[in-house]
Tab-separated table of C-alpha atoms in Angstrom:
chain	number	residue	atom	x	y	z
A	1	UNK	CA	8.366	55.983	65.236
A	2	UNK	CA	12.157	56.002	67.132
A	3	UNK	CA	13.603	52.926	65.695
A	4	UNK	CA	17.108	51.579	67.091
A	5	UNK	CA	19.254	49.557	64.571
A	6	UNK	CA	21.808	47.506	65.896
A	7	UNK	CA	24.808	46.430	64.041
A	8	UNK	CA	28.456	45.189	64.524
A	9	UNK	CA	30.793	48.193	65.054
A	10	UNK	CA	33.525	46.446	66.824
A	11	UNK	CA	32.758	42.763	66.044
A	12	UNK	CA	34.072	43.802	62.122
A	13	UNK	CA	32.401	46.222	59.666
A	14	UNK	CA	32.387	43.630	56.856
A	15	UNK	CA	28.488	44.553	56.376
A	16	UNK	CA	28.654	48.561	56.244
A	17	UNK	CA	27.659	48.558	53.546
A	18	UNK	CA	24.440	46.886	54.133
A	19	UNK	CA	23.808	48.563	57.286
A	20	UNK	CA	23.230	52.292	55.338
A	21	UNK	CA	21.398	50.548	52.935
A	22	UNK	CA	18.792	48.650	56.048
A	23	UNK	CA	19.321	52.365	57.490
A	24	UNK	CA	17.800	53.748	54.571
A	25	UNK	CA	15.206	51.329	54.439
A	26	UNK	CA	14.167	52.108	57.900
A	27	UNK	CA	14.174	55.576	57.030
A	28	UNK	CA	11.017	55.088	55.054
A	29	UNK	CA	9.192	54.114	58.502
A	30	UNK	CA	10.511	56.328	61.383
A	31	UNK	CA	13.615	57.801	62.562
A	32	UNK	CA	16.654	55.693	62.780
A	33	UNK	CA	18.551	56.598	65.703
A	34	UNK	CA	21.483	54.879	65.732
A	35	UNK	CA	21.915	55.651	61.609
A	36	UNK	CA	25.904	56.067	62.288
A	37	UNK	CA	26.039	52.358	62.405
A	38	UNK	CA	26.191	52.588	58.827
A	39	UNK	CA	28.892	54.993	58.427
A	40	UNK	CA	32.667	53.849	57.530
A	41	UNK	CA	34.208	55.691	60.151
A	42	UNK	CA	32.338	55.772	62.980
A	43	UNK	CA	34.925	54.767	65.310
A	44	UNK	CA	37.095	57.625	64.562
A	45	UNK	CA	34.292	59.688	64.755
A	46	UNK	CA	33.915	58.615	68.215
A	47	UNK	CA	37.485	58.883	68.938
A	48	UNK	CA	37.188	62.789	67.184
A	49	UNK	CA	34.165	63.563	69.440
A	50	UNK	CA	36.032	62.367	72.537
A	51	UNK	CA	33.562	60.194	73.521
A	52	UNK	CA	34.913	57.046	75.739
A	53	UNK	CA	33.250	53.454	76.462
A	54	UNK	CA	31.201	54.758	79.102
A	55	UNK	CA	30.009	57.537	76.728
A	56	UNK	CA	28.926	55.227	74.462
A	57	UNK	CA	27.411	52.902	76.507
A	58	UNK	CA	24.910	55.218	77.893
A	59	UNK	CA	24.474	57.074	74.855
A	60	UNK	CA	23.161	53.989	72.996
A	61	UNK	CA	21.047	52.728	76.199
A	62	UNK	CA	19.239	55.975	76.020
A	63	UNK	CA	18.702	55.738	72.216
A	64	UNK	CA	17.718	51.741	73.179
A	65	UNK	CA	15.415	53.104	75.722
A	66	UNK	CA	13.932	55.762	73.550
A	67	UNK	CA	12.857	53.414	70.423
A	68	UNK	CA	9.505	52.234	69.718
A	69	UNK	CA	11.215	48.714	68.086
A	70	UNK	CA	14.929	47.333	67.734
A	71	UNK	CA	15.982	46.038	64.129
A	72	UNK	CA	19.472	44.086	64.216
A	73	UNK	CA	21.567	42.921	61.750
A	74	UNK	CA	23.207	39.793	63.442
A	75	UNK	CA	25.343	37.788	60.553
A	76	UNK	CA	28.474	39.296	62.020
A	77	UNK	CA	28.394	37.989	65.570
A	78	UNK	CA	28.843	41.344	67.629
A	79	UNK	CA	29.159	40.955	71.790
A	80	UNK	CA	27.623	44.437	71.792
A	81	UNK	CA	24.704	43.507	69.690
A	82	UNK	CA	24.056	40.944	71.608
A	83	UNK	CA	23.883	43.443	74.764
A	84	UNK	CA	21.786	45.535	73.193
A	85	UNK	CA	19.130	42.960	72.268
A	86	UNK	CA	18.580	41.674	75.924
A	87	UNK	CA	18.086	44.859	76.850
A	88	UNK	CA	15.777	45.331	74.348
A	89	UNK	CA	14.069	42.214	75.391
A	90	UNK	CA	14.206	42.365	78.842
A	91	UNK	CA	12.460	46.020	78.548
A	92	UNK	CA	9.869	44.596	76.041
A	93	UNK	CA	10.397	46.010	73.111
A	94	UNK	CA	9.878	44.363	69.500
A	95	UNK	CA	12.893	42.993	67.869
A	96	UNK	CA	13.763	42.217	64.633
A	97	UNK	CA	16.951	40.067	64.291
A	98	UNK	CA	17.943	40.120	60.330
A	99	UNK	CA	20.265	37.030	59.503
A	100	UNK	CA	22.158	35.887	56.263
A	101	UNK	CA	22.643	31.769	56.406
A	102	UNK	CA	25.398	31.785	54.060
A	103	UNK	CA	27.310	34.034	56.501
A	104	UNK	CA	30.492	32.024	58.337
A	105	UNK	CA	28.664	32.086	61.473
A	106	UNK	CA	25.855	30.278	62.455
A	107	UNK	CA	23.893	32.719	64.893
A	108	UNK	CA	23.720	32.293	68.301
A	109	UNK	CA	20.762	29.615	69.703
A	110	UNK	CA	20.300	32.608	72.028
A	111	UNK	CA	18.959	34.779	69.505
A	112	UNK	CA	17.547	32.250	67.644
A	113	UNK	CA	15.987	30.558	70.729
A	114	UNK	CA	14.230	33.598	72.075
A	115	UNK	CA	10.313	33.680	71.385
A	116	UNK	CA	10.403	37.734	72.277
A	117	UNK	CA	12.625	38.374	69.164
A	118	UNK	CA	11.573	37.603	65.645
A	119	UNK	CA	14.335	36.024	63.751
A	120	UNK	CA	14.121	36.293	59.725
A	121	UNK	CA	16.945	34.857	57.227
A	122	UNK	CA	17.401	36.505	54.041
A	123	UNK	CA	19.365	36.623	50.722
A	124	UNK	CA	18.994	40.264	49.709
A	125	UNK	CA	18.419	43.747	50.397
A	126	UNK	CA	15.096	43.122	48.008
A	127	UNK	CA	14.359	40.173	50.517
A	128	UNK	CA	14.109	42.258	53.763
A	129	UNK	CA	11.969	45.134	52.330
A	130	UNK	CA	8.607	43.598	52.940
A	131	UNK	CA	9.868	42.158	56.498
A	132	UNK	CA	10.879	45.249	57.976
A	133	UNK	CA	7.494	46.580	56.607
A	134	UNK	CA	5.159	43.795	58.189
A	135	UNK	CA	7.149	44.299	61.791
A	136	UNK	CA	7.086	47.899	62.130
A	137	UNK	CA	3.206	48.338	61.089
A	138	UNK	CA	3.012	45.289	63.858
């Protein structure tokens, strides 16, 4: 299984952290092919590779295209998550948007308003396990 994780990159990199460790999680079920999400640097790494916007862009639409289902992280509001799950909507693929409610930011009615994504709120790492498990055997 091709599985996309989306993340805030741009939006702030508070949650890292947690991203390797969902990344990791994921792992157990397919490949992750947007793992650099979870990296500390991956916007030097970008800048080092020479890639620009556009680069990006359709690098991560043909990774969105390839995967079998999306799994988000959404606490951090992120306008390029946000992209990347209507696309993943509009082209029919399963989403998982993963939310923290003690985050600053309440999410977005338009994620949590849209029947074709499943929206689950969790504490902890420990929390999530079981989620991601029950969605991508789905």
């Amino acid at each position: 299984m091709d599985i996309f994780f989306s993340g805030s990159i741009r939006g702030g990199r508070d949650d890292v952290d947690l991203y390797a460790d969902l990344i990791g999680l994921l792992e157990q079920h397919g490949t992750v092919l947007t793992e650099h999400v979870g990296t500390e640097d991956v916007e030097a790494k970008e800048r080092e590779a020479g890639l620009t916007d556009g680069d990006i862009h359709d690098q991560d639409v043909a990774w969105l295209r390839q995967a079998d289902a999306v799994v988000a992280e959404v606490t951090t509001p992120s306008l390029g998550v946000g992209y990347e799950l209507g696309r993943a909507v509009a082209w029919e693929k399963p989403v998982l948007a993963l939310y923290r409610p003690e985050g600053e930011h309440e999410l977005s009615a338009m994620v949590r308003g849209n029947d074709a994504a499943e929206v689950t709120e969790y504490h902890s790492l420990e929390d999530v396990a079981p989620v991601l498990e029950s969605f991508l055997r789905g």
